[in-house]
Structures are given as structure tokens and as C-alpha cells.
mmCIF file of C-alpha atoms in Angstrom:
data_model
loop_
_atom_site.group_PDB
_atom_site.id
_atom_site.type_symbol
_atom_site.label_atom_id
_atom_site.label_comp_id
_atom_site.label_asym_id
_atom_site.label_seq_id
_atom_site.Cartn_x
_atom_site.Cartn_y
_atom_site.Cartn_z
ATOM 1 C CA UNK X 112 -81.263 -28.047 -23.726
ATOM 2 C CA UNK X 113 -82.513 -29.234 -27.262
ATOM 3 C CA UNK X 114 -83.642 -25.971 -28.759
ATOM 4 C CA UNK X 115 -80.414 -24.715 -27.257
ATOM 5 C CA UNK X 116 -77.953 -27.481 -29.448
ATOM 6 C CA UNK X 117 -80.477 -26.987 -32.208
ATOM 7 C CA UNK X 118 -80.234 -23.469 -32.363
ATOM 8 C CA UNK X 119 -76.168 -23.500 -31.667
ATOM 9 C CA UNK X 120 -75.369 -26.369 -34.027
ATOM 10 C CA UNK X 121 -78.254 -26.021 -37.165
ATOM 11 C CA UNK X 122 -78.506 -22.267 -36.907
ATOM 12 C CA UNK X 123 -75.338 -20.727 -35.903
ATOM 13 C CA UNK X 124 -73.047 -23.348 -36.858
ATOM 14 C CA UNK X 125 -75.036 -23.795 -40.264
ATOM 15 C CA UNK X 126 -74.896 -27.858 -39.821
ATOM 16 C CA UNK X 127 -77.805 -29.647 -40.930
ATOM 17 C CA UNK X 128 -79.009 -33.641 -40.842
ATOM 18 C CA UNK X 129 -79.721 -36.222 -43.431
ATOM 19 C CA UNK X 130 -81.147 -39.276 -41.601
ATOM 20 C CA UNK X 131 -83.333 -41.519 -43.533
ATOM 21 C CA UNK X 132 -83.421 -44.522 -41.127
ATOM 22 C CA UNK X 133 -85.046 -44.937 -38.207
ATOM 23 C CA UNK X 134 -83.828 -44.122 -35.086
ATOM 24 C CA UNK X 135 -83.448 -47.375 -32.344
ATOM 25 C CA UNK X 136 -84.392 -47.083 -28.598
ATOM 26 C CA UNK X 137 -81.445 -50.259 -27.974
ATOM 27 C CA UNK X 138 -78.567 -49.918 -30.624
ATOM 28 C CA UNK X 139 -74.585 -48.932 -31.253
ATOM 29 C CA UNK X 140 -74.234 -45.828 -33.275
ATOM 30 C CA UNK X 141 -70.896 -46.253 -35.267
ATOM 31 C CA UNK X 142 -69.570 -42.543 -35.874
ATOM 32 C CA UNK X 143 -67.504 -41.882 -38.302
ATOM 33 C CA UNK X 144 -64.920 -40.080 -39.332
ATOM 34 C CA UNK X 145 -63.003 -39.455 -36.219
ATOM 35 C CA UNK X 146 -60.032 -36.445 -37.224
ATOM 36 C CA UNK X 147 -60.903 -33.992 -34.465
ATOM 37 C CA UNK X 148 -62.024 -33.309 -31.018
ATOM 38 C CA UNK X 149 -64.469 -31.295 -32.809
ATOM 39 C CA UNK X 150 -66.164 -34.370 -33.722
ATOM 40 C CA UNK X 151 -67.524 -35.083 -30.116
ATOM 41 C CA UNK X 152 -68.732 -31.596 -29.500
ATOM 42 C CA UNK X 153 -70.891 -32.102 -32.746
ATOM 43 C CA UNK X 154 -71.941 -35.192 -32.624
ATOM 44 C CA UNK X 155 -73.246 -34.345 -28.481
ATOM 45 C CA UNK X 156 -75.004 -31.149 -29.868
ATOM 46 C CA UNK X 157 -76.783 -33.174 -32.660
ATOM 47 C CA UNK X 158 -77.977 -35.768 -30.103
ATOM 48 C CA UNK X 159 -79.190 -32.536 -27.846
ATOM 49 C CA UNK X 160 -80.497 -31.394 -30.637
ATOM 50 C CA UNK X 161 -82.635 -33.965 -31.676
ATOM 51 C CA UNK X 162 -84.031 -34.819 -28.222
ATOM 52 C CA UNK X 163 -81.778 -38.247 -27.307
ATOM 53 C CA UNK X 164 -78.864 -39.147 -24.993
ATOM 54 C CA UNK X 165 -76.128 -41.895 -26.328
ATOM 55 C CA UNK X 166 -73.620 -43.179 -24.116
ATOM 56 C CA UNK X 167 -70.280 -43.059 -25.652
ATOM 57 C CA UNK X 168 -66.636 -45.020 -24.378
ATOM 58 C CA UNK X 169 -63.279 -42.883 -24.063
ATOM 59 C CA UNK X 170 -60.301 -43.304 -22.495
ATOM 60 C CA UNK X 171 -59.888 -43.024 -18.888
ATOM 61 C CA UNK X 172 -57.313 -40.575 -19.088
ATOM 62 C CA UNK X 173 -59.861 -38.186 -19.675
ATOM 63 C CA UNK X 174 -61.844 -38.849 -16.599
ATOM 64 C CA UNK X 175 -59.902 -36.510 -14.453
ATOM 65 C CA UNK X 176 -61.512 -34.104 -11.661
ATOM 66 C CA UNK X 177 -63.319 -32.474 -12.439
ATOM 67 C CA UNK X 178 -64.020 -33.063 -16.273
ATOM 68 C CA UNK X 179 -64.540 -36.936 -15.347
ATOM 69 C CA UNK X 180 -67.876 -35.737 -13.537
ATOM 70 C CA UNK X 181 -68.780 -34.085 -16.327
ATOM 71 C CA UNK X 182 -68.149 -36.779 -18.961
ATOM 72 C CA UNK X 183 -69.888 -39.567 -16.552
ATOM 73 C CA UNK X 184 -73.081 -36.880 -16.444
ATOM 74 C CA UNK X 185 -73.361 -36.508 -20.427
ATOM 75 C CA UNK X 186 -73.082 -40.783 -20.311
ATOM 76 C CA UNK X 187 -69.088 -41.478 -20.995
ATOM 77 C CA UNK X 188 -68.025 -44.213 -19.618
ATOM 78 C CA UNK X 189 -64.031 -44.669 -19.137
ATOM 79 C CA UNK X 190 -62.105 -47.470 -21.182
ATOM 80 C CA UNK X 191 -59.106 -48.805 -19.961
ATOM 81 C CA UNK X 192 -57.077 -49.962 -22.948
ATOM 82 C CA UNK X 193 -54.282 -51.037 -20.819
ATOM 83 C CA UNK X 194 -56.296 -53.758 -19.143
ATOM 84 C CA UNK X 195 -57.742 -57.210 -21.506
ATOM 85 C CA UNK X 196 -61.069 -57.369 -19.856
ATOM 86 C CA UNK X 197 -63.817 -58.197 -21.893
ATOM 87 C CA UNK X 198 -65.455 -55.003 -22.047
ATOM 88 C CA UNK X 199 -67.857 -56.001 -25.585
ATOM 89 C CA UNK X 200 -69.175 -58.761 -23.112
ATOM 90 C CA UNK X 201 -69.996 -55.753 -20.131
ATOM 91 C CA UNK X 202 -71.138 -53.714 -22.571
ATOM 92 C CA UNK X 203 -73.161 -56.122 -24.505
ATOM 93 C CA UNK X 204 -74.963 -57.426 -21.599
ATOM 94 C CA UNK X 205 -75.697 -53.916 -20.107
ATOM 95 C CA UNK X 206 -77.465 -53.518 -23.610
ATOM 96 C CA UNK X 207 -79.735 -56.773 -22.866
ATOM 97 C CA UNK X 208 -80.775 -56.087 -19.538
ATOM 98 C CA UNK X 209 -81.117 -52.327 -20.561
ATOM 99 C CA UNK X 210 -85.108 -50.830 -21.743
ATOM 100 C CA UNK X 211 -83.095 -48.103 -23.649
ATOM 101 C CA UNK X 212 -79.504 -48.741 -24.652
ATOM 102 C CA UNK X 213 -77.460 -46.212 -27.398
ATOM 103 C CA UNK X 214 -74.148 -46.560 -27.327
ATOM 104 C CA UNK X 215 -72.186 -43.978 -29.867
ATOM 105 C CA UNK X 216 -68.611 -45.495 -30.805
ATOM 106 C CA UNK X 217 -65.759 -44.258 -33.008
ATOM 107 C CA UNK X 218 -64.009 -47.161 -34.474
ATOM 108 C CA UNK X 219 -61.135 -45.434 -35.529
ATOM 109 C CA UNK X 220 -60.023 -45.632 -32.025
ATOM 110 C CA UNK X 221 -57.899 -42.199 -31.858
ATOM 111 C CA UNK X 222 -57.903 -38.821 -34.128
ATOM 112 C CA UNK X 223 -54.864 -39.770 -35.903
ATOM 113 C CA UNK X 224 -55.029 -41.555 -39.514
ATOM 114 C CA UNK X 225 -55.491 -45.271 -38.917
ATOM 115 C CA UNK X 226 -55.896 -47.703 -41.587
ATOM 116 C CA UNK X 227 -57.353 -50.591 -39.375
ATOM 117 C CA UNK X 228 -60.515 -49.738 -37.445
ATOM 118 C CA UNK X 229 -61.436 -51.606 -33.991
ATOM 119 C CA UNK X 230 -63.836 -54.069 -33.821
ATOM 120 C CA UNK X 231 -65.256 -53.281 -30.789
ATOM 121 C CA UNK X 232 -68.207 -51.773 -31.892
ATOM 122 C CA UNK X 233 -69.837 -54.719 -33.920
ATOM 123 C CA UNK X 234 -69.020 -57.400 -31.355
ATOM 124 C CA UNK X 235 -70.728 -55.441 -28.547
ATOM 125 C CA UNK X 236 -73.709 -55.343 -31.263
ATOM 126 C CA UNK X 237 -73.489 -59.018 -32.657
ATOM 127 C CA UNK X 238 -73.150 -60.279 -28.924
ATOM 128 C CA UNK X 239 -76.319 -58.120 -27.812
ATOM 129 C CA UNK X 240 -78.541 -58.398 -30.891
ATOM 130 C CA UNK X 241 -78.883 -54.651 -32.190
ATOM 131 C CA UNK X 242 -78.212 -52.965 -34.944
ATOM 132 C CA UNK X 243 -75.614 -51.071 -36.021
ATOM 133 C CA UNK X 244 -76.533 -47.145 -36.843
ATOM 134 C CA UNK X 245 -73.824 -45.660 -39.124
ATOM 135 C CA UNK X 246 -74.067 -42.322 -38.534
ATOM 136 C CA UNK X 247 -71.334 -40.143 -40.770
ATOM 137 C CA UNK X 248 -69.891 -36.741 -39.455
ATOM 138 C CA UNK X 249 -69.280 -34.661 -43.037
ATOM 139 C CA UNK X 250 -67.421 -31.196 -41.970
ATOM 140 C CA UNK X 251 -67.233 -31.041 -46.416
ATOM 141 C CA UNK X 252 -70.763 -30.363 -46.404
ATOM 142 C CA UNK X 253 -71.440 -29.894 -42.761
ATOM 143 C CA UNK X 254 -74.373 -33.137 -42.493
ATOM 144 C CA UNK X 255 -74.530 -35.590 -40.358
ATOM 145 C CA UNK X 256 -75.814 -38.401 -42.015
ATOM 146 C CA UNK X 257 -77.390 -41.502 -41.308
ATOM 147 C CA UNK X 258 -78.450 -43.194 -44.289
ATOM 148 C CA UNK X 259 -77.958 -47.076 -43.057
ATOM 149 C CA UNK X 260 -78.231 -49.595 -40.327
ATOM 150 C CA UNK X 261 -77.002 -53.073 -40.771
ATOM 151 C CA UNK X 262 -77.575 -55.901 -38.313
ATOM 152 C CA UNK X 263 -74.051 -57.761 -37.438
ATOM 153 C CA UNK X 264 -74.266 -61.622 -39.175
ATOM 154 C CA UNK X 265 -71.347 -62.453 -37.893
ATOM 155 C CA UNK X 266 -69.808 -62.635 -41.029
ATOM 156 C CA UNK X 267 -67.102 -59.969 -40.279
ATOM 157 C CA UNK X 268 -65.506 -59.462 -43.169
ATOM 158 C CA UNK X 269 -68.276 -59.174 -45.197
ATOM 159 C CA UNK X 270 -70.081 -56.369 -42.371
ATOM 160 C CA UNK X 271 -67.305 -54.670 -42.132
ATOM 161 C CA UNK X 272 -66.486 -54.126 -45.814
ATOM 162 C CA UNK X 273 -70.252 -52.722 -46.227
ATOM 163 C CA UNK X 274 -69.617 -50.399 -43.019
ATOM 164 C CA UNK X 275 -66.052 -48.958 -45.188
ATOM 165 C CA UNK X 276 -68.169 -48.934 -48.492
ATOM 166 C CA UNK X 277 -70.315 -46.769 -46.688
ATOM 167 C CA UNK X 278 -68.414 -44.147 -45.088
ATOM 168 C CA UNK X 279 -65.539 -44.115 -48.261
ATOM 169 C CA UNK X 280 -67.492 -41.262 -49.723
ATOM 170 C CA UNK X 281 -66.984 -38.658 -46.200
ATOM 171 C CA UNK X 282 -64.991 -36.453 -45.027
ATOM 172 C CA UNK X 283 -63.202 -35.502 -41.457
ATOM 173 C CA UNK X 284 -62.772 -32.055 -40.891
ATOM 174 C CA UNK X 285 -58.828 -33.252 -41.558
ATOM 175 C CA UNK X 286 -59.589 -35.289 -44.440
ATOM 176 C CA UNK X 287 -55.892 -36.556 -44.869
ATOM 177 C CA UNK X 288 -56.527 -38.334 -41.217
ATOM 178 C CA UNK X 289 -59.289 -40.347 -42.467
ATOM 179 C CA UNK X 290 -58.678 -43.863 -43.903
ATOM 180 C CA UNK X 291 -61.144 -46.519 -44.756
ATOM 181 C CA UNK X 292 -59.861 -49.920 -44.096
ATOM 182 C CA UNK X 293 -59.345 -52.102 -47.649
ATOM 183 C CA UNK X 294 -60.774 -55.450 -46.387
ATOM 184 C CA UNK X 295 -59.318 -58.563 -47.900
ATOM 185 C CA UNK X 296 -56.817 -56.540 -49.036
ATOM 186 C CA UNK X 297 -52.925 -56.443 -47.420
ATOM 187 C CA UNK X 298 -52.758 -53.450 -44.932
#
């Protein structure tokens, strides 16, 4: 299956990668921007590609026969948003009493232009310990890049304006959906 991605996504496609960090056996991969349902079917041929398997949270609505088997086989694992469980704690403690734990998360929450991002992502990471892998989807020059990796302090504000500093410079495949959120600045 990975020369197959590899071949389909670096040589056909014409994508290529520009990681400089290493990768993490336990971590969250933040993925970012989120315009398209193209996003998904490039980010899961990059991870077939390079050889790993991330498990990655969407909404239950999608988990309908028979697609639902098929998203539970390639590791999705159905959110209901309805429902105010504490699903960073389940998550989070899956990821401690896991040997190998990658979760890949859009924060952006939906395709559509949002200018507040979820937080979801860097709790389940701050509550389990691991870093954060901000991994950037570029359709302008067809990359994916993953150039840093913070570790949550808990000082939110301060994480989360690095993460936006970060992924300002990128661009969705619709760039007018993609908004970085101005932290400590009025929304």
C-alpha cells in the first residue's frame, strides 16, 4: 500500500514533503488548513505513503453502512458533537495506556471559513503529555509540511498563538476558507 500512495500522491499527483522534525510513535498531528474534502484523501495517502497509520476523529454522520466500516478500518473514530462527554479525557487516556498513539486532528472543525479554531486538539495533548506535530497541507505549492512540534504548557494563549503564527503563511486549496485565529485580539 505505501509504494502505491507514494507513487499516486508524489508521482502522479506531483505533491511532495517538507518535514524537518521528527516523527513521534505517541503524538496529535494538528492538520491544517482544512477547505476541502480533498484534504483527507491527501493527508491518508501521505501517511500511506510514508509507511504510518494516524487515527483521525469525524463526525458520526459519516459512519454510515457501509462507509462507517471503512472509516473505522483506516482508524476514524466517530465524534458526536451533539453529546458533552469528555471526549479529550477518552482520548487522552487511550494515548497513555497506548505503545503507539497518532492521532491526526483538524482544528478548524468543518471546511467552511472559521475564525475560531477548537481546542480539542491541544487538551487531548496537554492532558496526555505529547507533543503537538503541526503538519500544514499547502495545495499553493502542493507540500505537506511539517516544520514544528511544540509541547502544550498549558499556557493556551500563548500555544495557540505560536500554532496560528505558524500556519498564517499556507494555503487551502480554497484559500478564501482559511482563517487564522487573531489571539488576544476581538473576534
Amino acid at each position: 500500500m505505501s509504494a502505491i500512495a507514494r507513487k499516486l500522491l508524489f508521482g502522479l499527483m506531483g505533491w511532495k514533503e517538507h518535514v524537518t522534525v521528527p516523527r513521534h510513535d505517541k503524538c496529535v498531528i494538528c492538520v491544517a488548513p482544512h477547505t476541502s474534502n480533498w484534504d483527507f484523501i491527501i493527508a491518508k495517502l501521505y501517511y500511506y505513503a510514508i509507511g504510518r497509520k494516524a487515527r483521525f476523529m469525524m463526525k458520526k454522520e459519516w459512519f454510515f453502512f457501509p462507509l462507517g466500516l471503512w472509516l473505522r478500518h483506516i482508524g476514524g473514530v466517530p465524534v458526536v458533537r451533539s453529546k458533552k462527554t469528555s471526549l479529550t479525557d477518552q482520548m487522552a487516556q487511550q494515548a497513555l495506556e497506548a505503545d503507539h498513539f497518532e492521532l491526526a486532528l483538524t482544528p478548524e472543525g468543518t471546511r467552511s471559513r472559521v475564525t475560531t479554531w477548537k481546542r480539542g486538539f491541544y487538551y487531548i495533548a496537554l492532558k496526555a503529555n505529547l507533543p503537538i506535530m503541526l503538519y500544514a497541507i499547502d495545495f499553493a505549492h502542493k507540500t505537506i509540511v511539517c516544520t514544528k512540534t511544540i509541547i502544550p504548557s498549558g499556557r493556551i494563549d500563548e500555544d495557540m498563538k505560536t500554532i496560528m503564527d505558524y500556519y498564517r503563511p499556507f494555503e487551502g486549496r480554497h484559500p478564501e476558507k482559511f482563517a487564522v485565529e487573531e489571539i488576544g485580539q476581538p473576534v
